[in-house]
Amino acid sequence: MNLAELKVGDVAKVIKLDITNKKTRRHLLDMGLTRGVIVKVKRVAPTLDPVNIELRGYELCVSRKDLKNIEVEKVYS
Amino acid sequence: MKIALVGNQNSGKTTLFNLLTGMNAKVGNWPGVTIEKKEGTIRGTKNKIIDLPGIYSLSPYSKEEEIARKYIFEEMPDVIINIVDATNIERSLYLTTQLMELDTNIIVALNMADILDSRGIKIDIEKLQKELGVKIVSISALKEIGIDRLIKEIDNDNKKIIKRIYDKNIEELISLIDVDSVHKRFVKVKLIEGDKRFKKYNKDIYVKRISMCSKKYDTDLEEVVATERYEFIEKVLDKCLTLKKQNNNISEKLDKIFLNKYLAFPIFAIIMFLVYFLSVGVVGRSSSEMIASLVDTFSSFVSGFLKDIGTSEVLNSLIVDGIIAGVGSVLGFLLQLIILFICISLLEVTGYMSRIAFLLDKIFRRVGLSGKSLIPFIVGSGCSVPGIMGSRIIENDDEREMTAILTPFIPCSAKLPIIAMFSTYFFKDYSGIVAASFYFLAIFIIIISALILSKFVFVDTSDLYISELPLYKLPSFKYVFKDVFDKVVAFIERAGSIILFCSIVVWFLLSFSPSLSYGVDVENSILACIGKSISWIFYPVLGEDNWALTVSIIQGLVAKEQVISSMSVISGFTNSSGMFSSGSIFSSITPAAAYAFVAFNLFSAPCFGALGALRRELGSTKKVLKVVLFQTIIAWIIAFICYQVGIRIEKSIISVADIVICIIIFSILCFIGIKYFKNKDNKCNSCPFGKTCKQLKK
């Protein structure tokens, strides 16, 4: 399953980053979205995009399109 | 010694910079406030300190981040102060792991250490220092704690111990590579990551070794390096950080309201409405009338005094009708501007800006902009120049240029006097609403223009949105006060220099005829001659051939408040008691023409200052000329529509209700139109845009 499929409040572990755009991928890696990291979906914008996720003790907003390419494993919801 | 301040975006670098130097550089609460490096001297020493734009890593994504990376490499600072946000330590240390690999002394300034307790976090600094191998000083830039210790540490030679943070495959690879650079370890890691910027250090044999190594992993080495950096940090923090209990803070509760599914947009609209309503509607009317009467008294006093001491009529007229009328008319709006500046400053420091970007991203993306475009727009409501420069935080080039071009459409503080004067006089009790309507008109026009530009000019927009959402902060009143004070001083300075100079020029052009004889009727003055030759351009917009308004519009190029100043000087020449009362050249203006006139001034070419900033951001004069043409044409069209609709409302041919319904129908059509094109993107044949289409050009 991918990160965009998670619902608000879900907690998941990142398995793989399938992002073809190198710049975007690098950016997300630098922001701490690496394999094995635990992320929580905090909030979705009223327009449904972008999504506000929590990881490594801070909050990050990422567009849904990019989240679709991040494979995750749900830990609990 | 040269010292560089390096840290994540929004980690408090500029606050620390201000403390260390005693300056008042701009701070805010959104990622990317500092967009250019700033230099200062640490108080009490001769050490130079440079505040760099915030970066998350030494591989930059946007223009302003490139500035920081370049500085670290090319200017070779003696010491790097790496400011780390203690409340966000895990991600902040990621940059530290990169800086550690450079051959430069670094000191980690652990900022906001004072609020750790309230968050239930405890950090063992001694241990952390040992684990990372660098000097750490805990400080609070906001409460000014630990600053003196930090200054002392700079002079100590803090040798760092290089830590081997990667697994054995990569560490082995590092020991096998040799590069000709001061920052050996750093460049080696960059080669392993495959960073193209460091290609010149690479050799064929290394390329082979690196690709051999990468076969041991199921992904590329760039990801491996990033992951292992974070794993190292996790390990270190496990030893040094204890989390008592997660404290659900106020930010969370505030976001439940401000980012609420249903309330978020109404709250945003109300906040923006209030900003304009407060500054123009409530405070505006009484204060500007009060100051206007003060200026009147002052000018008649000066005039009497000058007569008494026997100055000539020409000089008397220059001082009273030229300088006092011109400069005074602009200063009359000072109180309104103070309110506006306070509102913008509060929006900036509290952290609401990042929320607005988050909220509006999808809507702005529909028209080819980014949610981040909103930050330059709001900064631009103070002044377009920092707004245009602020567009650098946007990663995508096309989105960035488009934002820079559209930023001047937002009414800046110099346009506020124009809005305030016309809406107060012509719409009396509704002045606040009318003023706010200009703001919403601006947003509407920006969206329409963006839609046009992204379809035909800037086709390479992306869907990228990666941004940190900072916590809310209580504004520092000391900073807000200083910030507003600085802006007010700048405004007064402008009134005392540019406006003063222009007022004298306008006075001269009004007092003399083309054959340079003094004391002619205004209608025969030089300025009138110039105005009359081009006033036909504005006939469809103003409903009359008014040379005085025409020349005032053109003077807006120098500074937008000059429009008011010029009108005030001109009306002083026609014997009337007030600017719009009978006998004045402006007495024939109708509310419709007034609205159209303001609209034209809002959207037409910005002042020279903003054009200079645009020139810097777009990189070519030709582009700027095109922009000016685009903006002026748009402005004329909008003003034309405003006048033609307005005049029909005045004559009761159509009613306000008709307009509202038309706007609703139009928006629905737009919405359907956008939806339609979005869906048909892949089927080019049925699309009316044909070859000019975004997808096809790609």
CSV table of N, CA and C in Angstrom, one decimal, chain A residues 45-51 63-64, chain B residues 260-262 264-266 268-269 355-374 377 399 402 406 440 443-452 454 461-465 667 670-671 674-675 678 694:
chain,number,residue,atom,x,y,z
A,45,ALA,N,-5.4,18.6,3.9
A,45,ALA,CA,-5.9,20.0,3.7
A,45,ALA,C,-7.3,19.9,3.3
A,46,PRO,N,-8.1,20.9,3.5
A,46,PRO,CA,-9.5,20.9,3.2
A,46,PRO,C,-9.8,20.5,1.7
A,47,THR,N,-8.8,20.8,0.9
A,47,THR,CA,-8.9,20.5,-0.6
A,47,THR,C,-8.4,19.1,-0.8
A,48,LEU,N,-8.0,18.4,0.2
A,48,LEU,CA,-7.5,17.0,0.2
A,48,LEU,C,-6.1,16.9,-0.2
A,49,ASP,N,-5.5,17.9,-0.7
A,49,ASP,CA,-4.1,17.9,-1.1
A,49,ASP,C,-3.5,19.2,-0.7
A,50,PRO,N,-2.3,19.3,-0.2
A,50,PRO,CA,-1.4,18.3,0.2
A,50,PRO,C,-1.8,17.6,1.5
A,51,VAL,N,-0.9,16.6,1.9
A,51,VAL,CA,-1.2,15.9,3.1
A,51,VAL,C,-0.1,16.3,4.2
A,63,SER,N,2.8,16.8,-1.3
A,63,SER,CA,1.6,16.7,-2.2
A,63,SER,C,1.3,15.2,-2.4
A,64,ARG,N,0.0,14.9,-2.6
A,64,ARG,CA,-0.5,13.6,-2.7
A,64,ARG,C,0.1,12.8,-3.8
B,260,ASN,N,-9.2,23.5,10.0
B,260,ASN,CA,-10.4,22.7,10.0
B,260,ASN,C,-11.0,22.6,8.6
B,261,LYS,N,-11.6,21.4,8.3
B,261,LYS,CA,-12.1,21.2,7.0
B,261,LYS,C,-13.1,22.3,6.5
B,262,TYR,N,-14.0,22.7,7.4
B,262,TYR,CA,-15.0,23.7,7.0
B,262,TYR,C,-14.6,25.1,7.4
B,264,ALA,N,-11.5,26.5,7.8
B,264,ALA,CA,-10.2,27.0,7.4
B,264,ALA,C,-10.4,28.2,6.4
B,265,PHE,N,-11.2,28.0,5.3
B,265,PHE,CA,-11.3,29.0,4.3
B,265,PHE,C,-12.0,30.3,4.8
B,266,PRO,N,-13.2,30.1,5.5
B,266,PRO,CA,-13.8,31.3,6.0
B,266,PRO,C,-12.9,32.1,7.0
B,268,PHE,N,-9.6,32.2,6.9
B,268,PHE,CA,-8.6,32.9,6.1
B,268,PHE,C,-9.2,34.2,5.5
B,269,ALA,N,-10.4,34.0,4.9
B,269,ALA,CA,-11.1,35.2,4.3
B,269,ALA,C,-11.3,36.3,5.3
B,355,ARG,N,0.6,27.9,7.0
B,355,ARG,CA,-0.8,27.3,7.0
B,355,ARG,C,-1.5,27.7,5.7
B,356,ILE,N,-1.4,29.0,5.4
B,356,ILE,CA,-2.1,29.5,4.2
B,356,ILE,C,-1.6,28.8,3.0
B,357,ALA,N,-0.3,28.6,2.9
B,357,ALA,CA,0.3,27.9,1.8
B,357,ALA,C,-0.2,26.5,1.7
B,358,PHE,N,-0.3,25.9,2.8
B,358,PHE,CA,-0.8,24.5,2.9
B,358,PHE,C,-2.3,24.4,2.4
B,359,LEU,N,-3.1,25.4,2.9
B,359,LEU,CA,-4.5,25.4,2.6
B,359,LEU,C,-4.8,25.6,1.1
B,360,LEU,N,-4.0,26.6,0.5
B,360,LEU,CA,-4.3,27.0,-0.8
B,360,LEU,C,-3.5,26.3,-1.9
B,361,ASP,N,-2.7,25.4,-1.5
B,361,ASP,CA,-1.8,24.8,-2.5
B,361,ASP,C,-2.6,24.2,-3.7
B,362,LYS,N,-3.6,23.4,-3.4
B,362,LYS,CA,-4.3,22.7,-4.5
B,362,LYS,C,-5.0,23.7,-5.4
B,363,ILE,N,-5.6,24.8,-4.8
B,363,ILE,CA,-6.2,25.7,-5.7
B,363,ILE,C,-5.2,26.5,-6.5
B,364,PHE,N,-4.1,26.9,-6.0
B,364,PHE,CA,-3.1,27.6,-6.7
B,364,PHE,C,-2.5,26.7,-7.8
B,365,ARG,N,-2.3,25.4,-7.4
B,365,ARG,CA,-1.8,24.5,-8.4
B,365,ARG,C,-2.6,24.3,-9.6
B,366,ARG,N,-3.9,24.4,-9.4
B,366,ARG,CA,-4.8,24.3,-10.6
B,366,ARG,C,-4.5,25.4,-11.6
B,367,VAL,N,-4.0,26.5,-11.2
B,367,VAL,CA,-3.7,27.6,-12.1
B,367,VAL,C,-2.3,27.7,-12.4
B,368,GLY,N,-1.5,26.7,-12.0
B,368,GLY,CA,-0.1,26.7,-12.3
B,368,GLY,C,0.8,27.4,-11.3
B,369,LEU,N,0.3,27.8,-10.2
B,369,LEU,CA,1.2,28.4,-9.2
B,369,LEU,C,1.4,27.4,-8.1
B,370,SER,N,2.1,27.7,-7.0
B,370,SER,CA,2.3,26.8,-5.9
B,370,SER,C,1.7,27.5,-4.7
B,371,GLY,N,1.3,26.7,-3.7
B,371,GLY,CA,0.8,27.2,-2.5
B,371,GLY,C,1.8,28.2,-1.8
B,372,LYS,N,3.1,27.9,-2.1
B,372,LYS,CA,4.1,28.8,-1.6
B,372,LYS,C,4.1,30.2,-2.2
B,373,SER,N,3.4,30.3,-3.3
B,373,SER,CA,3.3,31.6,-4.0
B,373,SER,C,2.6,32.6,-3.1
B,374,LEU,N,1.8,32.1,-2.2
B,374,LEU,CA,1.0,33.0,-1.3
B,374,LEU,C,1.9,33.7,-0.4
B,377,PHE,N,3.0,36.8,-2.0
B,377,PHE,CA,1.9,37.7,-2.1
B,377,PHE,C,1.6,38.4,-0.9
B,399,GLU,N,7.2,28.3,-12.0
B,399,GLU,CA,6.3,28.8,-10.9
B,399,GLU,C,6.9,30.0,-10.2
B,402,MET,N,6.6,33.1,-12.4
B,402,MET,CA,5.2,33.5,-12.5
B,402,MET,C,4.8,34.2,-11.2
B,406,LEU,N,3.4,38.1,-10.8
B,406,LEU,CA,2.1,38.4,-10.3
B,406,LEU,C,2.1,39.1,-8.9
B,440,PHE,N,-9.7,41.4,-2.7
B,440,PHE,CA,-10.2,40.2,-3.3
B,440,PHE,C,-10.2,40.2,-4.8
B,443,ILE,N,-6.8,39.1,-5.8
B,443,ILE,CA,-6.6,37.7,-5.8
B,443,ILE,C,-7.3,37.0,-7.0
B,444,PHE,N,-8.4,37.5,-7.3
B,444,PHE,CA,-9.2,37.0,-8.5
B,444,PHE,C,-8.4,37.2,-9.8
B,445,ILE,N,-7.8,38.4,-10.0
B,445,ILE,CA,-7.1,38.7,-11.2
B,445,ILE,C,-5.8,37.9,-11.2
B,446,ILE,N,-5.2,37.7,-10.1
B,446,ILE,CA,-4.0,36.9,-10.0
B,446,ILE,C,-4.3,35.5,-10.5
B,447,ILE,N,-5.4,34.9,-10.0
B,447,ILE,CA,-5.8,33.6,-10.4
B,447,ILE,C,-6.0,33.5,-11.9
B,448,ILE,N,-6.8,34.5,-12.5
B,448,ILE,CA,-7.1,34.5,-13.9
B,448,ILE,C,-5.8,34.6,-14.7
B,449,SER,N,-4.9,35.6,-14.3
B,449,SER,CA,-3.6,35.8,-15.0
B,449,SER,C,-2.8,34.5,-15.0
B,450,ALA,N,-2.7,33.9,-13.8
B,450,ALA,CA,-1.9,32.7,-13.7
B,450,ALA,C,-2.4,31.6,-14.6
B,451,LEU,N,-3.7,31.5,-14.7
B,451,LEU,CA,-4.3,30.5,-15.6
B,451,LEU,C,-3.9,30.8,-17.1
B,452,ILE,N,-3.9,32.1,-17.5
B,452,ILE,CA,-3.5,32.4,-18.8
B,452,ILE,C,-2.0,32.1,-19.0
B,454,SER,N,0.0,30.2,-17.4
B,454,SER,CA,0.5,28.8,-17.3
B,454,SER,C,0.1,28.0,-18.5
B,461,THR,N,5.2,23.8,-15.3
B,461,THR,CA,5.0,23.9,-13.9
B,461,THR,C,4.9,22.5,-13.3
B,462,SER,N,5.2,22.3,-12.1
B,462,SER,CA,5.3,20.9,-11.5
B,462,SER,C,4.2,20.8,-10.4
B,463,ASP,N,4.1,19.6,-9.9
B,463,ASP,CA,3.2,19.3,-8.8
B,463,ASP,C,3.8,19.2,-7.5
B,464,LEU,N,5.1,19.7,-7.4
B,464,LEU,CA,5.9,19.5,-6.2
B,464,LEU,C,5.4,20.3,-5.1
B,465,TYR,N,5.2,19.7,-3.9
B,465,TYR,CA,5.0,20.5,-2.7
B,465,TYR,C,5.6,19.8,-1.5
B,667,SER,N,-18.1,32.1,-12.4
B,667,SER,CA,-17.2,31.3,-11.6
B,667,SER,C,-17.5,29.8,-11.9
B,670,CYS,N,-16.1,28.9,-15.1
B,670,CYS,CA,-14.6,28.7,-15.0
B,670,CYS,C,-14.3,27.4,-14.4
B,671,PHE,N,-15.0,27.0,-13.4
B,671,PHE,CA,-14.8,25.8,-12.7
B,671,PHE,C,-15.0,24.6,-13.6
B,674,ILE,N,-12.2,24.5,-16.1
B,674,ILE,CA,-10.9,23.9,-15.6
B,674,ILE,C,-11.1,22.4,-15.5
B,675,LYS,N,-12.2,21.9,-15.0
B,675,LYS,CA,-12.4,20.5,-14.8
B,675,LYS,C,-12.3,19.8,-16.2
B,678,LYS,N,-8.8,19.6,-17.5
B,678,LYS,CA,-8.0,18.6,-16.7
B,678,LYS,C,-8.3,17.2,-17.2
B,694,LYS,N,-0.3,22.9,-22.9
B,694,LYS,CA,0.8,22.6,-21.9
B,694,LYS,C,1.4,21.2,-22.1
